PDB file of C-alpha atoms and ligand atoms in Angstrom:
ATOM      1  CA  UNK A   1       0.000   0.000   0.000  1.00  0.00           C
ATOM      2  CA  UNK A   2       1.464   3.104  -0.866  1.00  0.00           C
ATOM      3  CA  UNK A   3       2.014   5.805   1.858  1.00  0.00           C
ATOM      4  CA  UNK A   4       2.716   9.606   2.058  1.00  0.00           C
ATOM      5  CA  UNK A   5       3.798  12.438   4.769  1.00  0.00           C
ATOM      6  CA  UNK A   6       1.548  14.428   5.476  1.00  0.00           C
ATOM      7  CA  UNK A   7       1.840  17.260   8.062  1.00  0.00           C
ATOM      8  CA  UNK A   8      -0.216  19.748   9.421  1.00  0.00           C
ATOM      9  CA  UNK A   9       2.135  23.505   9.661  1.00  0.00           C
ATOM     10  CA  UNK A  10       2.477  25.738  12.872  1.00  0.00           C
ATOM     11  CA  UNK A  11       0.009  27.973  11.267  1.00  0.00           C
ATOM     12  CA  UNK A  12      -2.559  25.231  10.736  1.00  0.00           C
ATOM     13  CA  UNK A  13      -2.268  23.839  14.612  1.00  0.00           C
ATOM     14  CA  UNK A  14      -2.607  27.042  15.991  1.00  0.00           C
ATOM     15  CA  UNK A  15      -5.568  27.769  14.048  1.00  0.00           C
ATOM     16  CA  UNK A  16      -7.076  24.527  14.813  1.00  0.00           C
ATOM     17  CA  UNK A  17      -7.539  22.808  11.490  1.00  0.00           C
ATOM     18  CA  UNK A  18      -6.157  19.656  12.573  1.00  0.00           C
ATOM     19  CA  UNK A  19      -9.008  17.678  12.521  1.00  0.00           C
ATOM     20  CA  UNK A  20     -10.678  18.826   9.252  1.00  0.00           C
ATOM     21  CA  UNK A  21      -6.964  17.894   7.671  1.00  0.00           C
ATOM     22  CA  UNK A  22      -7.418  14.630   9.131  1.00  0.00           C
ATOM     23  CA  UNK A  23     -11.414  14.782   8.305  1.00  0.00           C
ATOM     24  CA  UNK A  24     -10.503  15.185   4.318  1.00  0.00           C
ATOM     25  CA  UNK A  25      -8.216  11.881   4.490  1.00  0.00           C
ATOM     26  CA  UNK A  26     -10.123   9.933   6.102  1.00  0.00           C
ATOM     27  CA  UNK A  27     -12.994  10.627   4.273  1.00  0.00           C
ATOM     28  CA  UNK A  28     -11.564  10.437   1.359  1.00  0.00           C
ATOM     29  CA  UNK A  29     -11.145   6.727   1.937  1.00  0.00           C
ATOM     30  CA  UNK A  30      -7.087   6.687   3.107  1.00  0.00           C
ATOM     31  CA  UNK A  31      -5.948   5.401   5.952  1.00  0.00           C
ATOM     32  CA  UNK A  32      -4.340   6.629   8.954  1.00  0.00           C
ATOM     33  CA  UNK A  33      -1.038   4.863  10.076  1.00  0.00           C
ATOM     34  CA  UNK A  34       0.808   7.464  12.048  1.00  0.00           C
ATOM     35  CA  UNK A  35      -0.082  10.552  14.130  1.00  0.00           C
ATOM     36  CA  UNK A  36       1.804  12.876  16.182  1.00  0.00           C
ATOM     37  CA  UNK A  37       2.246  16.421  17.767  1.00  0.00           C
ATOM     38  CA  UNK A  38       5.714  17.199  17.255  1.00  0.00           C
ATOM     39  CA  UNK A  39       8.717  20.049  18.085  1.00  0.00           C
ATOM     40  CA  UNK A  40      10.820  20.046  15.362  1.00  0.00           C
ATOM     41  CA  UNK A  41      14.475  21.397  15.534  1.00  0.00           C
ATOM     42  CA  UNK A  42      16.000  23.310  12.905  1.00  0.00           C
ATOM     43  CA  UNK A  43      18.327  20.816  12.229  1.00  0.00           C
ATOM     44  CA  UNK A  44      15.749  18.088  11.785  1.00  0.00           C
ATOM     45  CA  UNK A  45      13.252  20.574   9.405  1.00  0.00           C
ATOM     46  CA  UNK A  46      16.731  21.769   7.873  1.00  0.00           C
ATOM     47  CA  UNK A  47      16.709  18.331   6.663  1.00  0.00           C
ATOM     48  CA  UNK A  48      13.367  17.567   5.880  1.00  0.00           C
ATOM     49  CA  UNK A  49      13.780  20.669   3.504  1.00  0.00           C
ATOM     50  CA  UNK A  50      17.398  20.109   2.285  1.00  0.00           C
ATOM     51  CA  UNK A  51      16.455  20.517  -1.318  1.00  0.00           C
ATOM     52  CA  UNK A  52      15.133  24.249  -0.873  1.00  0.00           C
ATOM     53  CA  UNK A  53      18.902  25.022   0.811  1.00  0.00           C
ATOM     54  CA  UNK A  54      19.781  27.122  -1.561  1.00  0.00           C
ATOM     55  CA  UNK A  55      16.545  29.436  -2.290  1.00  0.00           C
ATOM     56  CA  UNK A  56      16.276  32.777  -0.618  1.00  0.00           C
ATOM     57  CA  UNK A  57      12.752  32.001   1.526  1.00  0.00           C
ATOM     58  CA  UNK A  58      14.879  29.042   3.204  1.00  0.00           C
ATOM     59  CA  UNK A  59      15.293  30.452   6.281  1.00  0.00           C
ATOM     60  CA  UNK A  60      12.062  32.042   6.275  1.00  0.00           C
ATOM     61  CA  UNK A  61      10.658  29.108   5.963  1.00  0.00           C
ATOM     62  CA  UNK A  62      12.941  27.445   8.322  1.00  0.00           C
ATOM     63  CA  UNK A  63      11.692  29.909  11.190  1.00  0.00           C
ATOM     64  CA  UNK A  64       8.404  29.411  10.271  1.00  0.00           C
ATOM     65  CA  UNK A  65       8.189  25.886  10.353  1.00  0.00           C
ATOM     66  CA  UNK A  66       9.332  26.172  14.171  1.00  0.00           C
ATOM     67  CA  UNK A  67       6.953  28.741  15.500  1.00  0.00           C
ATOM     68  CA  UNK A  68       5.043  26.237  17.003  1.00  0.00           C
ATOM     69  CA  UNK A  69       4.030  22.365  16.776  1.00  0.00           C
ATOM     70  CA  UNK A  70       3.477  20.506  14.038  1.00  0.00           C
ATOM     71  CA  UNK A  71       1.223  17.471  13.379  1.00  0.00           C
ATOM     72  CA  UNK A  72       2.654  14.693  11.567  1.00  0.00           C
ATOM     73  CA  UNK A  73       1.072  11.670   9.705  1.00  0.00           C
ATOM     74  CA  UNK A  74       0.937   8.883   7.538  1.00  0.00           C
ATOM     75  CA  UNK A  75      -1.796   7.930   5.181  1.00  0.00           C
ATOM     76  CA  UNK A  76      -2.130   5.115   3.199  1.00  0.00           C
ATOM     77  CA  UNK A  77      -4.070   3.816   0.222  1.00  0.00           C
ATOM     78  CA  UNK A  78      -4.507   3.643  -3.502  1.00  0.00           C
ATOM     79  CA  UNK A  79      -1.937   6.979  -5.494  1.00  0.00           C
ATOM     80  CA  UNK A  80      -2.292   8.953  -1.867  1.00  0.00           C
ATOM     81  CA  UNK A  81       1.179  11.012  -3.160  1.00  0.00           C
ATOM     82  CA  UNK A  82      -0.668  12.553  -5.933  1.00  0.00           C
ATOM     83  CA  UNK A  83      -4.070  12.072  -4.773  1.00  0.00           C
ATOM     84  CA  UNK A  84      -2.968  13.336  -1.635  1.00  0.00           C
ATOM     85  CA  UNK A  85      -1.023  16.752  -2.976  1.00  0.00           C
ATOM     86  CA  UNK A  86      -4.259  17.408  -5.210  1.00  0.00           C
ATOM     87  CA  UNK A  87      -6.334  17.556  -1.926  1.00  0.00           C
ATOM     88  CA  UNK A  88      -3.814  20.070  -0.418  1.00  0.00           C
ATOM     89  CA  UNK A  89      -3.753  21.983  -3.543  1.00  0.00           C
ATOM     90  CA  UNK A  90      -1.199  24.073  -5.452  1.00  0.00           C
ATOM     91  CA  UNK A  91       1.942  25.689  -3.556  1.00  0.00           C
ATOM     92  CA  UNK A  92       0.712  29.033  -3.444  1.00  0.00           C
ATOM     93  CA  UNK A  93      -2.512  29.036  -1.962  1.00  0.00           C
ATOM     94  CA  UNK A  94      -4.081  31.654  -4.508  1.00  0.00           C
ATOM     95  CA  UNK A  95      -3.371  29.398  -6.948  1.00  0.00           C
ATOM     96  CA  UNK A  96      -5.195  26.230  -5.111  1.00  0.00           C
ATOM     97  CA  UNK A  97      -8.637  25.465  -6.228  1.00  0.00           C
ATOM     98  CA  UNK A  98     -11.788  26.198  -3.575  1.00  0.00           C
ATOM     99  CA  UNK A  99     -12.336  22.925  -2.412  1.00  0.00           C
ATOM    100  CA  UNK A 100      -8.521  22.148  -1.595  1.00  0.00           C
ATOM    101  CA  UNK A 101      -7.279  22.540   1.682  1.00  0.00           C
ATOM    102  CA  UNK A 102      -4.869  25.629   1.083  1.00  0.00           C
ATOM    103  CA  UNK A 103      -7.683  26.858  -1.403  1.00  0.00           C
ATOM    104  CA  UNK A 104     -10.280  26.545   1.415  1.00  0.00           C
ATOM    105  CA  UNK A 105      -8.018  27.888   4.426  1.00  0.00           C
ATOM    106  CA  UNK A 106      -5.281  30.248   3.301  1.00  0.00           C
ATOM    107  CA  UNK A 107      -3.700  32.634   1.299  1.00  0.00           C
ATOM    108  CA  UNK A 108      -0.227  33.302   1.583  1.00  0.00           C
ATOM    109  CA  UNK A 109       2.198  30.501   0.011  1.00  0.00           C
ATOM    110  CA  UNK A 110       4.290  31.002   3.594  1.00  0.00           C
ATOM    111  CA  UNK A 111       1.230  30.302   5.379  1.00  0.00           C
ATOM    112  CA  UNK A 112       0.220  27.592   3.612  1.00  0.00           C
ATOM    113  CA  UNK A 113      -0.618  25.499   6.535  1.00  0.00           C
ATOM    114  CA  UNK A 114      -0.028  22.025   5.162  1.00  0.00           C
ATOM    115  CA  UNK A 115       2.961  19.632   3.860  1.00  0.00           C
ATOM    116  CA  UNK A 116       2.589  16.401   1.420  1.00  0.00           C
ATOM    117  CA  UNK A 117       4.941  14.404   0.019  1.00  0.00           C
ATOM    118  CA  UNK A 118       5.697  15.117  -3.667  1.00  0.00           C
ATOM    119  CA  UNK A 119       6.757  11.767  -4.848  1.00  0.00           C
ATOM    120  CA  UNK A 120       7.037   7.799  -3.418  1.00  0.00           C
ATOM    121  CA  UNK A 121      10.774   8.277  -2.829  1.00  0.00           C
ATOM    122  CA  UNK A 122      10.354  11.844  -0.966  1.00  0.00           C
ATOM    123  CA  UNK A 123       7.552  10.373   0.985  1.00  0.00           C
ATOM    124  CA  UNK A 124       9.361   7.173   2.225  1.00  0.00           C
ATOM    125  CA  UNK A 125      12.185   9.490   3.403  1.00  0.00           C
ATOM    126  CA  UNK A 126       9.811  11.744   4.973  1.00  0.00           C
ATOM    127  CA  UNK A 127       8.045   9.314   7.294  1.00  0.00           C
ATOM    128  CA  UNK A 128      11.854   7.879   8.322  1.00  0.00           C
ATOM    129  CA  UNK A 129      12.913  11.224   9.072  1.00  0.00           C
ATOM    130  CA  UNK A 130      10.031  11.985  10.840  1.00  0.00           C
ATOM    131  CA  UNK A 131       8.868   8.581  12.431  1.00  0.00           C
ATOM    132  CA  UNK A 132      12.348   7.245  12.844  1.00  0.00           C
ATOM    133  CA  UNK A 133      11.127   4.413  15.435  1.00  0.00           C
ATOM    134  CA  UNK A 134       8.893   2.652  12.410  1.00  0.00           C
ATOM    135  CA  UNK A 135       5.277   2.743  11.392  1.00  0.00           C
ATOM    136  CA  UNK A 136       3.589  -0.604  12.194  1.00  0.00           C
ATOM    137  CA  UNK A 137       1.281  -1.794   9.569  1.00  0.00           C
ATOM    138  CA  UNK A 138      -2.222  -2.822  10.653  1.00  0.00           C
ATOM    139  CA  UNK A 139      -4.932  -4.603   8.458  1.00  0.00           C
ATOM    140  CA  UNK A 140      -7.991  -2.360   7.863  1.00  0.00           C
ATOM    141  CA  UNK A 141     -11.597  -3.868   8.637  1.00  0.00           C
ATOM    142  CA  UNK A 142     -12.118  -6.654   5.756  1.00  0.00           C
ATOM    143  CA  UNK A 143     -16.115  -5.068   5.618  1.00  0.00           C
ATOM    144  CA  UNK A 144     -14.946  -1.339   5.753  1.00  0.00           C
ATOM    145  CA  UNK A 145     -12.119  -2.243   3.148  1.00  0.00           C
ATOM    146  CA  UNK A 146     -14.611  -3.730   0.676  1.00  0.00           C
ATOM    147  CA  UNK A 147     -16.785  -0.746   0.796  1.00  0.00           C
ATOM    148  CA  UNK A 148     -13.655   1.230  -0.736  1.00  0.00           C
ATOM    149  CA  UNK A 149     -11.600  -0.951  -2.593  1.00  0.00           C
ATOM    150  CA  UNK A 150     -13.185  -3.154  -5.365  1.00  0.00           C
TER     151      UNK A 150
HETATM  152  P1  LIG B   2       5.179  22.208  -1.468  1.00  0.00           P
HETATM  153  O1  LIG B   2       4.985  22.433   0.009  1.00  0.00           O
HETATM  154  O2  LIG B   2       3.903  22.487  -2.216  1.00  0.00           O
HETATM  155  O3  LIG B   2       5.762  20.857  -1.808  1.00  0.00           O
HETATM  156  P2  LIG B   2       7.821  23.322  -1.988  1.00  0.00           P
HETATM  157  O4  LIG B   2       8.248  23.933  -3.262  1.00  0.00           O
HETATM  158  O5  LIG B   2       8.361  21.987  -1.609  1.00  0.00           O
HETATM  159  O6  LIG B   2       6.201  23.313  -1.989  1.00  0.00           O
HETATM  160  O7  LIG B   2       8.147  24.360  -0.831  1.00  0.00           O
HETATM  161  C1  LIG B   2       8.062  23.988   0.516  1.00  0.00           C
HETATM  162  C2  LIG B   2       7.383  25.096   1.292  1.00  0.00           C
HETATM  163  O8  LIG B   2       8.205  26.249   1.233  1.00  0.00           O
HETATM  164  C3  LIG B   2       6.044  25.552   0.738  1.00  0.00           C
HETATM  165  O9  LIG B   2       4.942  24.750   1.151  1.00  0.00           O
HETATM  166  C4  LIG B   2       5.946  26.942   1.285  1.00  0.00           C
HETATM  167  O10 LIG B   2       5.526  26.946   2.657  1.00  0.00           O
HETATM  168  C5  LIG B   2       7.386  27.404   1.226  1.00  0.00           C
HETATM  169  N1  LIG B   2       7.639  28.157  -0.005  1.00  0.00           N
HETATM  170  C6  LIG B   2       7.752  27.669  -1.263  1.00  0.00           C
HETATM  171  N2  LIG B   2       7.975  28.636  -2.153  1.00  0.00           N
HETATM  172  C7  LIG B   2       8.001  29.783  -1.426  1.00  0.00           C
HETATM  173  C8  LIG B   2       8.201  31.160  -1.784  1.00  0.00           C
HETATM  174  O11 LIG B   2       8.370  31.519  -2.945  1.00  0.00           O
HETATM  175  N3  LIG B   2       8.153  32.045  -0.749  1.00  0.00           N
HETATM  176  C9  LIG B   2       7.958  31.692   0.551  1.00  0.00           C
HETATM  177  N4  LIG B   2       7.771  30.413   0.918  1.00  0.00           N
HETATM  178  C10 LIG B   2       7.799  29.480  -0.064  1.00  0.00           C
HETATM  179 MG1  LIG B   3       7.623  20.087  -1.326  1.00  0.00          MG
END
Protein backbone atom coordinates (compact mmCIF):
# COMPACT_ATOMS: atom_id res chain seq x y z
CA UNK A 1 0.00 0.00 0.00
CA UNK A 2 1.46 3.10 -0.87
CA UNK A 3 2.01 5.81 1.86
CA UNK A 4 2.72 9.61 2.06
CA UNK A 5 3.80 12.44 4.77
CA UNK A 6 1.55 14.43 5.48
CA UNK A 7 1.84 17.26 8.06
CA UNK A 8 -0.22 19.75 9.42
CA UNK A 9 2.13 23.50 9.66
CA UNK A 10 2.48 25.74 12.87
CA UNK A 11 0.01 27.97 11.27
CA UNK A 12 -2.56 25.23 10.74
CA UNK A 13 -2.27 23.84 14.61
CA UNK A 14 -2.61 27.04 15.99
CA UNK A 15 -5.57 27.77 14.05
CA UNK A 16 -7.08 24.53 14.81
CA UNK A 17 -7.54 22.81 11.49
CA UNK A 18 -6.16 19.66 12.57
CA UNK A 19 -9.01 17.68 12.52
CA UNK A 20 -10.68 18.83 9.25
CA UNK A 21 -6.96 17.89 7.67
CA UNK A 22 -7.42 14.63 9.13
CA UNK A 23 -11.41 14.78 8.30
CA UNK A 24 -10.50 15.19 4.32
CA UNK A 25 -8.22 11.88 4.49
CA UNK A 26 -10.12 9.93 6.10
CA UNK A 27 -12.99 10.63 4.27
CA UNK A 28 -11.56 10.44 1.36
CA UNK A 29 -11.14 6.73 1.94
CA UNK A 30 -7.09 6.69 3.11
CA UNK A 31 -5.95 5.40 5.95
CA UNK A 32 -4.34 6.63 8.95
CA UNK A 33 -1.04 4.86 10.08
CA UNK A 34 0.81 7.46 12.05
CA UNK A 35 -0.08 10.55 14.13
CA UNK A 36 1.80 12.88 16.18
CA UNK A 37 2.25 16.42 17.77
CA UNK A 38 5.71 17.20 17.26
CA UNK A 39 8.72 20.05 18.08
CA UNK A 40 10.82 20.05 15.36
CA UNK A 41 14.48 21.40 15.53
CA UNK A 42 16.00 23.31 12.90
CA UNK A 43 18.33 20.82 12.23
CA UNK A 44 15.75 18.09 11.78
CA UNK A 45 13.25 20.57 9.41
CA UNK A 46 16.73 21.77 7.87
CA UNK A 47 16.71 18.33 6.66
CA UNK A 48 13.37 17.57 5.88
CA UNK A 49 13.78 20.67 3.50
CA UNK A 50 17.40 20.11 2.28
CA UNK A 51 16.45 20.52 -1.32
CA UNK A 52 15.13 24.25 -0.87
CA UNK A 53 18.90 25.02 0.81
CA UNK A 54 19.78 27.12 -1.56
CA UNK A 55 16.54 29.44 -2.29
CA UNK A 56 16.28 32.78 -0.62
CA UNK A 57 12.75 32.00 1.53
CA UNK A 58 14.88 29.04 3.20
CA UNK A 59 15.29 30.45 6.28
CA UNK A 60 12.06 32.04 6.28
CA UNK A 61 10.66 29.11 5.96
CA UNK A 62 12.94 27.45 8.32
CA UNK A 63 11.69 29.91 11.19
CA UNK A 64 8.40 29.41 10.27
CA UNK A 65 8.19 25.89 10.35
CA UNK A 66 9.33 26.17 14.17
CA UNK A 67 6.95 28.74 15.50
CA UNK A 68 5.04 26.24 17.00
CA UNK A 69 4.03 22.36 16.78
CA UNK A 70 3.48 20.51 14.04
CA UNK A 71 1.22 17.47 13.38
CA UNK A 72 2.65 14.69 11.57
CA UNK A 73 1.07 11.67 9.71
CA UNK A 74 0.94 8.88 7.54
CA UNK A 75 -1.80 7.93 5.18
CA UNK A 76 -2.13 5.11 3.20
CA UNK A 77 -4.07 3.82 0.22
CA UNK A 78 -4.51 3.64 -3.50
CA UNK A 79 -1.94 6.98 -5.49
CA UNK A 80 -2.29 8.95 -1.87
CA UNK A 81 1.18 11.01 -3.16
CA UNK A 82 -0.67 12.55 -5.93
CA UNK A 83 -4.07 12.07 -4.77
CA UNK A 84 -2.97 13.34 -1.64
CA UNK A 85 -1.02 16.75 -2.98
CA UNK A 86 -4.26 17.41 -5.21
CA UNK A 87 -6.33 17.56 -1.93
CA UNK A 88 -3.81 20.07 -0.42
CA UNK A 89 -3.75 21.98 -3.54
CA UNK A 90 -1.20 24.07 -5.45
CA UNK A 91 1.94 25.69 -3.56
CA UNK A 92 0.71 29.03 -3.44
CA UNK A 93 -2.51 29.04 -1.96
CA UNK A 94 -4.08 31.65 -4.51
CA UNK A 95 -3.37 29.40 -6.95
CA UNK A 96 -5.19 26.23 -5.11
CA UNK A 97 -8.64 25.46 -6.23
CA UNK A 98 -11.79 26.20 -3.58
CA UNK A 99 -12.34 22.92 -2.41
CA UNK A 100 -8.52 22.15 -1.60
CA UNK A 101 -7.28 22.54 1.68
CA UNK A 102 -4.87 25.63 1.08
CA UNK A 103 -7.68 26.86 -1.40
CA UNK A 104 -10.28 26.54 1.41
CA UNK A 105 -8.02 27.89 4.43
CA UNK A 106 -5.28 30.25 3.30
CA UNK A 107 -3.70 32.63 1.30
CA UNK A 108 -0.23 33.30 1.58
CA UNK A 109 2.20 30.50 0.01
CA UNK A 110 4.29 31.00 3.59
CA UNK A 111 1.23 30.30 5.38
CA UNK A 112 0.22 27.59 3.61
CA UNK A 113 -0.62 25.50 6.54
CA UNK A 114 -0.03 22.02 5.16
CA UNK A 115 2.96 19.63 3.86
CA UNK A 116 2.59 16.40 1.42
CA UNK A 117 4.94 14.40 0.02
CA UNK A 118 5.70 15.12 -3.67
CA UNK A 119 6.76 11.77 -4.85
CA UNK A 120 7.04 7.80 -3.42
CA UNK A 121 10.77 8.28 -2.83
CA UNK A 122 10.35 11.84 -0.97
CA UNK A 123 7.55 10.37 0.98
CA UNK A 124 9.36 7.17 2.22
CA UNK A 125 12.19 9.49 3.40
CA UNK A 126 9.81 11.74 4.97
CA UNK A 127 8.05 9.31 7.29
CA UNK A 128 11.85 7.88 8.32
CA UNK A 129 12.91 11.22 9.07
CA UNK A 130 10.03 11.99 10.84
CA UNK A 131 8.87 8.58 12.43
CA UNK A 132 12.35 7.24 12.84
CA UNK A 133 11.13 4.41 15.44
CA UNK A 134 8.89 2.65 12.41
CA UNK A 135 5.28 2.74 11.39
CA UNK A 136 3.59 -0.60 12.19
CA UNK A 137 1.28 -1.79 9.57
CA UNK A 138 -2.22 -2.82 10.65
CA UNK A 139 -4.93 -4.60 8.46
CA UNK A 140 -7.99 -2.36 7.86
CA UNK A 141 -11.60 -3.87 8.64
CA UNK A 142 -12.12 -6.65 5.76
CA UNK A 143 -16.12 -5.07 5.62
CA UNK A 144 -14.95 -1.34 5.75
CA UNK A 145 -12.12 -2.24 3.15
CA UNK A 146 -14.61 -3.73 0.68
CA UNK A 147 -16.79 -0.75 0.80
CA UNK A 148 -13.66 1.23 -0.74
CA UNK A 149 -11.60 -0.95 -2.59
CA UNK A 150 -13.19 -3.15 -5.36
P1 LIG B 1 5.18 22.21 -1.47
O1 LIG B 1 4.98 22.43 0.01
O2 LIG B 1 3.90 22.49 -2.22
O3 LIG B 1 5.76 20.86 -1.81
P2 LIG B 1 7.82 23.32 -1.99
O4 LIG B 1 8.25 23.93 -3.26
O5 LIG B 1 8.36 21.99 -1.61
O6 LIG B 1 6.20 23.31 -1.99
O7 LIG B 1 8.15 24.36 -0.83
C1 LIG B 1 8.06 23.99 0.52
C2 LIG B 1 7.38 25.10 1.29
O8 LIG B 1 8.20 26.25 1.23
C3 LIG B 1 6.04 25.55 0.74
O9 LIG B 1 4.94 24.75 1.15
C4 LIG B 1 5.95 26.94 1.28
O10 LIG B 1 5.53 26.95 2.66
C5 LIG B 1 7.39 27.40 1.23
N1 LIG B 1 7.64 28.16 -0.01
C6 LIG B 1 7.75 27.67 -1.26
N2 LIG B 1 7.98 28.64 -2.15
C7 LIG B 1 8.00 29.78 -1.43
C8 LIG B 1 8.20 31.16 -1.78
O11 LIG B 1 8.37 31.52 -2.94
N3 LIG B 1 8.15 32.04 -0.75
C9 LIG B 1 7.96 31.69 0.55
N4 LIG B 1 7.77 30.41 0.92
C10 LIG B 1 7.80 29.48 -0.06
MG1 LIG C 1 7.62 20.09 -1.33
Amino acid sequence: MERTYIMVKPDGVQRGLVGEIIKRFEQRGYQLMALELMHPTQQHLEEHYKDLAGKGFFAGLIKYMQSGPVVGMVWAGKDVVKTGRAMLGATNPLASAPGTIRGDFSLDVGRNICHGSDSVESAEREIALWFPRGVPEYKRDISVHGLIYE
